[in-house]
Amino acid sequence: RRFLIEYRERHGATVLLTSHYMQDVTALASRVLMINRGRLLYDGALEVLVARIARTKRIELVLGGGGGGGDDGNRVTAEALATFGEVKSFRFPNAVLEVRREDAPATSARLLAAFPVADLSIEDPPIEDVIRLAFARGVEENA
């Protein structure tokens, strides 16, 4: 990867990368072409594709304090987290929720107010999921 990045930067070269390894795609590609059975499904920026296809964001939390138990009103359970979004995983102190893309900022603020949060990040879904959805749903050519 490093070689391709340096070569492209040094020589201004266009690199045609065909890969099923999505970490390579996210690290190396600023422009993505998706072709399915000879038909161009998408030609454009990866970020635009993600924004168009991914209707959700993931909120990843690291919970602080003793929120795994006790009667302090800050008890963190999967059920309590589910009131904020779909719980993708939860094993105290780590939790991952999936929420509608447009609700991510407000939901994050509500989570911060409701629980002792040591760290919070908002991420797009894994690129593998986005690509899978793009092929399943289809995307407009030259979007």
mmCIF file with all atom_site columns, C-alpha atoms in Angstrom:
data_model
loop_
_atom_site.group_PDB
_atom_site.id
_atom_site.type_symbol
_atom_site.label_atom_id
_atom_site.label_alt_id
_atom_site.label_comp_id
_atom_site.label_asym_id
_atom_site.label_entity_id
_atom_site.label_seq_id
_atom_site.pdbx_PDB_ins_code
_atom_site.Cartn_x
_atom_site.Cartn_y
_atom_site.Cartn_z
_atom_site.occupancy
_atom_site.B_iso_or_equiv
_atom_site.pdbx_formal_charge
_atom_site.auth_seq_id
_atom_site.auth_comp_id
_atom_site.auth_asym_id
_atom_site.auth_atom_id
_atom_site.pdbx_PDB_model_num
ATOM 1   C CA . ARG A 1 1   ? 0.000   0.000  0.000   1.00 0.00 ? 1   ARG A CA 1
ATOM 2   C CA . ARG A 1 2   ? 2.650   2.482  1.031   1.00 0.00 ? 2   ARG A CA 1
ATOM 3   C CA . PHE A 1 3   ? 4.474   1.975  -2.296  1.00 0.00 ? 3   PHE A CA 1
ATOM 4   C CA . LEU A 1 4   ? 1.327   2.703  -4.316  1.00 0.00 ? 4   LEU A CA 1
ATOM 5   C CA . ILE A 1 5   ? 0.525   5.816  -2.297  1.00 0.00 ? 5   ILE A CA 1
ATOM 6   C CA . GLU A 1 6   ? 4.080   7.174  -2.630  1.00 0.00 ? 6   GLU A CA 1
ATOM 7   C CA . TYR A 1 7   ? 4.315   6.309  -6.340  1.00 0.00 ? 7   TYR A CA 1
ATOM 8   C CA . ARG A 1 8   ? 0.993   7.991  -7.104  1.00 0.00 ? 8   ARG A CA 1
ATOM 9   C CA . GLU A 1 9   ? 1.968   11.124 -5.145  1.00 0.00 ? 9   GLU A CA 1
ATOM 10  C CA . ARG A 1 10  ? 5.461   11.322 -6.641  1.00 0.00 ? 10  ARG A CA 1
ATOM 11  C CA . HIS A 1 11  ? 4.504   10.740 -10.283 1.00 0.00 ? 11  HIS A CA 1
ATOM 12  C CA . GLY A 1 12  ? 0.889   11.914 -10.390 1.00 0.00 ? 12  GLY A CA 1
ATOM 13  C CA . ALA A 1 13  ? 0.035   8.517  -11.791 1.00 0.00 ? 13  ALA A CA 1
ATOM 14  C CA . THR A 1 14  ? -3.391  6.988  -12.117 1.00 0.00 ? 14  THR A CA 1
ATOM 15  C CA . VAL A 1 15  ? -3.532  3.607  -10.442 1.00 0.00 ? 15  VAL A CA 1
ATOM 16  C CA . LEU A 1 16  ? -6.218  1.128  -11.429 1.00 0.00 ? 16  LEU A CA 1
ATOM 17  C CA . LEU A 1 17  ? -6.829  -1.054 -8.404  1.00 0.00 ? 17  LEU A CA 1
ATOM 18  C CA . THR A 1 18  ? -9.098  -4.074 -8.555  1.00 0.00 ? 18  THR A CA 1
ATOM 19  C CA . SER A 1 19  ? -9.643  -5.451 -5.113  1.00 0.00 ? 19  SER A CA 1
ATOM 20  C CA . HIS A 1 20  ? -12.119 -7.199 -2.888  1.00 0.00 ? 20  HIS A CA 1
ATOM 21  C CA . TYR A 1 21  ? -10.004 -6.162 0.098   1.00 0.00 ? 21  TYR A CA 1
ATOM 22  C CA . MET A 1 22  ? -11.888 -3.121 1.321   1.00 0.00 ? 22  MET A CA 1
ATOM 23  C CA . GLN A 1 23  ? -9.071  -1.780 3.506   1.00 0.00 ? 23  GLN A CA 1
ATOM 24  C CA . ASP A 1 24  ? -7.054  -1.316 0.309   1.00 0.00 ? 24  ASP A CA 1
ATOM 25  C CA . VAL A 1 25  ? -9.960  0.497  -1.305  1.00 0.00 ? 25  VAL A CA 1
ATOM 26  C CA . THR A 1 26  ? -10.416 2.931  1.582   1.00 0.00 ? 26  THR A CA 1
ATOM 27  C CA . ALA A 1 27  ? -6.660  3.532  1.930   1.00 0.00 ? 27  ALA A CA 1
ATOM 28  C CA . LEU A 1 28  ? -5.826  3.955  -1.753  1.00 0.00 ? 28  LEU A CA 1
ATOM 29  C CA . ALA A 1 29  ? -8.873  5.056  -3.717  1.00 0.00 ? 29  ALA A CA 1
ATOM 30  C CA . SER A 1 30  ? -10.291 8.546  -3.935  1.00 0.00 ? 30  SER A CA 1
ATOM 31  C CA . ARG A 1 31  ? -12.501 7.552  -6.862  1.00 0.00 ? 31  ARG A CA 1
ATOM 32  C CA . VAL A 1 32  ? -14.469 4.318  -7.048  1.00 0.00 ? 32  VAL A CA 1
ATOM 33  C CA . LEU A 1 33  ? -15.975 2.572  -10.039 1.00 0.00 ? 33  LEU A CA 1
ATOM 34  C CA . MET A 1 34  ? -18.431 -0.218 -9.327  1.00 0.00 ? 34  MET A CA 1
ATOM 35  C CA . ILE A 1 35  ? -19.110 -2.569 -12.202 1.00 0.00 ? 35  ILE A CA 1
ATOM 36  C CA . ASN A 1 36  ? -21.603 -5.419 -12.030 1.00 0.00 ? 36  ASN A CA 1
ATOM 37  C CA . ARG A 1 37  ? -21.942 -7.859 -14.942 1.00 0.00 ? 37  ARG A CA 1
ATOM 38  C CA . GLY A 1 38  ? -20.417 -5.344 -17.317 1.00 0.00 ? 38  GLY A CA 1
ATOM 39  C CA . ARG A 1 39  ? -22.694 -2.488 -16.240 1.00 0.00 ? 39  ARG A CA 1
ATOM 40  C CA . LEU A 1 40  ? -21.329 0.625  -14.557 1.00 0.00 ? 40  LEU A CA 1
ATOM 41  C CA . LEU A 1 41  ? -23.197 1.074  -11.287 1.00 0.00 ? 41  LEU A CA 1
ATOM 42  C CA . TYR A 1 42  ? -21.210 3.940  -9.814  1.00 0.00 ? 42  TYR A CA 1
ATOM 43  C CA . ASP A 1 43  ? -18.371 6.285  -10.700 1.00 0.00 ? 43  ASP A CA 1
ATOM 44  C CA . GLY A 1 44  ? -17.410 8.810  -8.070  1.00 0.00 ? 44  GLY A CA 1
ATOM 45  C CA . ALA A 1 45  ? -15.985 9.528  -4.660  1.00 0.00 ? 45  ALA A CA 1
ATOM 46  C CA . LEU A 1 46  ? -16.126 6.818  -2.019  1.00 0.00 ? 46  LEU A CA 1
ATOM 47  C CA . GLU A 1 47  ? -17.451 9.324  0.557   1.00 0.00 ? 47  GLU A CA 1
ATOM 48  C CA . VAL A 1 48  ? -20.369 10.216 -1.727  1.00 0.00 ? 48  VAL A CA 1
ATOM 49  C CA . LEU A 1 49  ? -21.204 6.548  -2.229  1.00 0.00 ? 49  LEU A CA 1
ATOM 50  C CA . VAL A 1 50  ? -21.176 5.951  1.527   1.00 0.00 ? 50  VAL A CA 1
ATOM 51  C CA . ALA A 1 51  ? -23.410 8.980  2.163   1.00 0.00 ? 51  ALA A CA 1
ATOM 52  C CA . ARG A 1 52  ? -25.871 7.848  -0.505  1.00 0.00 ? 52  ARG A CA 1
ATOM 53  C CA . ILE A 1 53  ? -26.044 4.171  0.464   1.00 0.00 ? 53  ILE A CA 1
ATOM 54  C CA . ALA A 1 54  ? -25.488 4.133  4.225   1.00 0.00 ? 54  ALA A CA 1
ATOM 55  C CA . ARG A 1 55  ? -28.668 5.336  5.855   1.00 0.00 ? 55  ARG A CA 1
ATOM 56  C CA . THR A 1 56  ? -27.181 4.797  9.296   1.00 0.00 ? 56  THR A CA 1
ATOM 57  C CA . LYS A 1 57  ? -24.191 5.753  11.408  1.00 0.00 ? 57  LYS A CA 1
ATOM 58  C CA . ARG A 1 58  ? -22.540 3.746  14.151  1.00 0.00 ? 58  ARG A CA 1
ATOM 59  C CA . ILE A 1 59  ? -22.030 5.294  17.544  1.00 0.00 ? 59  ILE A CA 1
ATOM 60  C CA . GLU A 1 60  ? -19.203 3.553  19.364  1.00 0.00 ? 60  GLU A CA 1
ATOM 61  C CA . LEU A 1 61  ? -19.088 4.119  23.110  1.00 0.00 ? 61  LEU A CA 1
ATOM 62  C CA . VAL A 1 62  ? -16.634 3.395  25.856  1.00 0.00 ? 62  VAL A CA 1
ATOM 63  C CA . LEU A 1 63  ? -18.574 3.770  29.068  1.00 0.00 ? 63  LEU A CA 1
ATOM 64  C CA . GLY A 1 64  ? -16.957 5.075  32.211  1.00 0.00 ? 64  GLY A CA 1
ATOM 65  C CA . GLY A 1 65  ? -17.640 4.770  35.882  1.00 0.00 ? 65  GLY A CA 1
ATOM 66  C CA . GLY A 1 66  ? -19.282 1.754  37.414  1.00 0.00 ? 66  GLY A CA 1
ATOM 67  C CA . GLY A 1 67  ? -22.104 1.772  34.895  1.00 0.00 ? 67  GLY A CA 1
ATOM 68  C CA . GLY A 1 68  ? -22.131 -1.997 34.619  1.00 0.00 ? 68  GLY A CA 1
ATOM 69  C CA . GLY A 1 69  ? -24.191 -2.368 37.767  1.00 0.00 ? 69  GLY A CA 1
ATOM 70  C CA . GLY A 1 70  ? -25.410 -0.765 40.928  1.00 0.00 ? 70  GLY A CA 1
ATOM 71  C CA . ASP A 1 71  ? -28.438 1.345  41.711  1.00 0.00 ? 71  ASP A CA 1
ATOM 72  C CA . ASP A 1 72  ? -26.973 4.761  40.970  1.00 0.00 ? 72  ASP A CA 1
ATOM 73  C CA . GLY A 1 73  ? -29.427 5.561  38.177  1.00 0.00 ? 73  GLY A CA 1
ATOM 74  C CA . ASN A 1 74  ? -26.641 5.278  35.600  1.00 0.00 ? 74  ASN A CA 1
ATOM 75  C CA . ARG A 1 75  ? -26.874 1.522  35.192  1.00 0.00 ? 75  ARG A CA 1
ATOM 76  C CA . VAL A 1 76  ? -26.033 0.704  31.604  1.00 0.00 ? 76  VAL A CA 1
ATOM 77  C CA . THR A 1 77  ? -27.816 -2.268 30.077  1.00 0.00 ? 77  THR A CA 1
ATOM 78  C CA . ALA A 1 78  ? -28.449 -3.363 26.517  1.00 0.00 ? 78  ALA A CA 1
ATOM 79  C CA . GLU A 1 79  ? -32.116 -2.588 27.104  1.00 0.00 ? 79  GLU A CA 1
ATOM 80  C CA . ALA A 1 80  ? -31.308 0.955  28.220  1.00 0.00 ? 80  ALA A CA 1
ATOM 81  C CA . LEU A 1 81  ? -29.048 1.474  25.197  1.00 0.00 ? 81  LEU A CA 1
ATOM 82  C CA . ALA A 1 82  ? -31.743 0.103  22.863  1.00 0.00 ? 82  ALA A CA 1
ATOM 83  C CA . THR A 1 83  ? -33.877 3.158  23.625  1.00 0.00 ? 83  THR A CA 1
ATOM 84  C CA . PHE A 1 84  ? -31.271 5.191  21.696  1.00 0.00 ? 84  PHE A CA 1
ATOM 85  C CA . GLY A 1 85  ? -30.811 2.951  18.645  1.00 0.00 ? 85  GLY A CA 1
ATOM 86  C CA . GLU A 1 86  ? -30.149 -0.582 17.488  1.00 0.00 ? 86  GLU A CA 1
ATOM 87  C CA . VAL A 1 87  ? -27.581 -2.217 19.744  1.00 0.00 ? 87  VAL A CA 1
ATOM 88  C CA . LYS A 1 88  ? -25.070 -3.930 17.459  1.00 0.00 ? 88  LYS A CA 1
ATOM 89  C CA . SER A 1 89  ? -22.857 -5.066 20.338  1.00 0.00 ? 89  SER A CA 1
ATOM 90  C CA . PHE A 1 90  ? -22.598 -4.491 24.057  1.00 0.00 ? 90  PHE A CA 1
ATOM 91  C CA . ARG A 1 91  ? -20.128 -5.827 26.548  1.00 0.00 ? 91  ARG A CA 1
ATOM 92  C CA . PHE A 1 92  ? -19.459 -3.337 29.285  1.00 0.00 ? 92  PHE A CA 1
ATOM 93  C CA . PRO A 1 93  ? -17.693 -0.955 28.936  1.00 0.00 ? 93  PRO A CA 1
ATOM 94  C CA . ASN A 1 94  ? -17.955 -1.100 25.119  1.00 0.00 ? 94  ASN A CA 1
ATOM 95  C CA . ALA A 1 95  ? -21.106 -0.582 23.096  1.00 0.00 ? 95  ALA A CA 1
ATOM 96  C CA . VAL A 1 96  ? -21.933 -0.049 19.442  1.00 0.00 ? 96  VAL A CA 1
ATOM 97  C CA . LEU A 1 97  ? -25.279 1.396  18.395  1.00 0.00 ? 97  LEU A CA 1
ATOM 98  C CA . GLU A 1 98  ? -26.642 1.974  14.930  1.00 0.00 ? 98  GLU A CA 1
ATOM 99  C CA . VAL A 1 99  ? -28.840 5.027  14.388  1.00 0.00 ? 99  VAL A CA 1
ATOM 100 C CA . ARG A 1 100 ? -30.300 6.889  11.438  1.00 0.00 ? 100 ARG A CA 1
ATOM 101 C CA . ARG A 1 101 ? -27.625 9.019  9.825   1.00 0.00 ? 101 ARG A CA 1
ATOM 102 C CA . GLU A 1 102 ? -29.429 12.291 10.465  1.00 0.00 ? 102 GLU A CA 1
ATOM 103 C CA . ASP A 1 103 ? -30.083 11.386 14.123  1.00 0.00 ? 103 ASP A CA 1
ATOM 104 C CA . ALA A 1 104 ? -26.447 10.638 15.031  1.00 0.00 ? 104 ALA A CA 1
ATOM 105 C CA . PRO A 1 105 ? -25.524 14.058 16.515  1.00 0.00 ? 105 PRO A CA 1
ATOM 106 C CA . ALA A 1 106 ? -28.668 14.386 18.659  1.00 0.00 ? 106 ALA A CA 1
ATOM 107 C CA . THR A 1 107 ? -28.499 10.750 19.768  1.00 0.00 ? 107 THR A CA 1
ATOM 108 C CA . SER A 1 108 ? -24.862 11.219 20.766  1.00 0.00 ? 108 SER A CA 1
ATOM 109 C CA . ALA A 1 109 ? -25.779 14.234 22.876  1.00 0.00 ? 109 ALA A CA 1
ATOM 110 C CA . ARG A 1 110 ? -28.563 12.255 24.563  1.00 0.00 ? 110 ARG A CA 1
ATOM 111 C CA . LEU A 1 111 ? -26.183 9.364  25.280  1.00 0.00 ? 111 LEU A CA 1
ATOM 112 C CA . LEU A 1 112 ? -23.639 11.747 26.811  1.00 0.00 ? 112 LEU A CA 1
ATOM 113 C CA . ALA A 1 113 ? -26.346 13.191 29.044  1.00 0.00 ? 113 ALA A CA 1
ATOM 114 C CA . ALA A 1 114 ? -27.726 9.790  30.070  1.00 0.00 ? 114 ALA A CA 1
ATOM 115 C CA . PHE A 1 115 ? -24.615 7.718  30.783  1.00 0.00 ? 115 PHE A CA 1
ATOM 116 C CA . PRO A 1 116 ? -21.068 8.141  32.078  1.00 0.00 ? 116 PRO A CA 1
ATOM 117 C CA . VAL A 1 117 ? -19.239 8.088  28.728  1.00 0.00 ? 117 VAL A CA 1
ATOM 118 C CA . ALA A 1 118 ? -15.431 7.944  28.619  1.00 0.00 ? 118 ALA A CA 1
ATOM 119 C CA . ASP A 1 119 ? -15.225 8.028  24.806  1.00 0.00 ? 119 ASP A CA 1
ATOM 120 C CA . LEU A 1 120 ? -17.636 8.339  21.893  1.00 0.00 ? 120 LEU A CA 1
ATOM 121 C CA . SER A 1 121 ? -17.110 8.182  18.151  1.00 0.00 ? 121 SER A CA 1
ATOM 122 C CA . ILE A 1 122 ? -19.499 8.398  15.230  1.00 0.00 ? 122 ILE A CA 1
ATOM 123 C CA . GLU A 1 123 ? -18.550 6.263  12.249  1.00 0.00 ? 123 GLU A CA 1
ATOM 124 C CA . ASP A 1 124 ? -19.982 5.170  8.944   1.00 0.00 ? 124 ASP A CA 1
ATOM 125 C CA . PRO A 1 125 ? -20.901 1.499  8.755   1.00 0.00 ? 125 PRO A CA 1
ATOM 126 C CA . PRO A 1 126 ? -18.078 -0.805 7.655   1.00 0.00 ? 126 PRO A CA 1
ATOM 127 C CA . ILE A 1 127 ? -17.263 -0.243 3.983   1.00 0.00 ? 127 ILE A CA 1
ATOM 128 C CA . GLU A 1 128 ? -17.942 -3.932 3.287   1.00 0.00 ? 128 GLU A CA 1
ATOM 129 C CA . ASP A 1 129 ? -21.557 -3.410 4.365   1.00 0.00 ? 129 ASP A CA 1
ATOM 130 C CA . VAL A 1 130 ? -21.885 -0.290 2.212   1.00 0.00 ? 130 VAL A CA 1
ATOM 131 C CA . ILE A 1 131 ? -20.534 -2.036 -0.892  1.00 0.00 ? 131 ILE A CA 1
ATOM 132 C CA . ARG A 1 132 ? -22.773 -5.062 -0.292  1.00 0.00 ? 132 ARG A CA 1
ATOM 133 C CA . LEU A 1 133 ? -25.810 -2.759 -0.027  1.00 0.00 ? 133 LEU A CA 1
ATOM 134 C CA . ALA A 1 134 ? -24.768 -0.818 -3.120  1.00 0.00 ? 134 ALA A CA 1
ATOM 135 C CA . PHE A 1 135 ? -24.671 -3.992 -5.188  1.00 0.00 ? 135 PHE A CA 1
ATOM 136 C CA . ALA A 1 136 ? -27.937 -5.258 -3.694  1.00 0.00 ? 136 ALA A CA 1
ATOM 137 C CA . ARG A 1 137 ? -29.865 -1.993 -4.190  1.00 0.00 ? 137 ARG A CA 1
ATOM 138 C CA . GLY A 1 138 ? -28.005 -0.628 -7.157  1.00 0.00 ? 138 GLY A CA 1
ATOM 139 C CA . VAL A 1 139 ? -26.754 2.928  -7.426  1.00 0.00 ? 139 VAL A CA 1
ATOM 140 C CA . GLU A 1 140 ? -27.266 5.399  -10.208 1.00 0.00 ? 140 GLU A CA 1
ATOM 141 C CA . GLU A 1 141 ? -24.532 5.578  -12.804 1.00 0.00 ? 141 GLU A CA 1
ATOM 142 C CA . ASN A 1 142 ? -22.233 8.583  -12.489 1.00 0.00 ? 142 ASN A CA 1
ATOM 143 C CA . ALA A 1 143 ? -23.877 9.562  -9.215  1.00 0.00 ? 143 ALA A CA 1
#
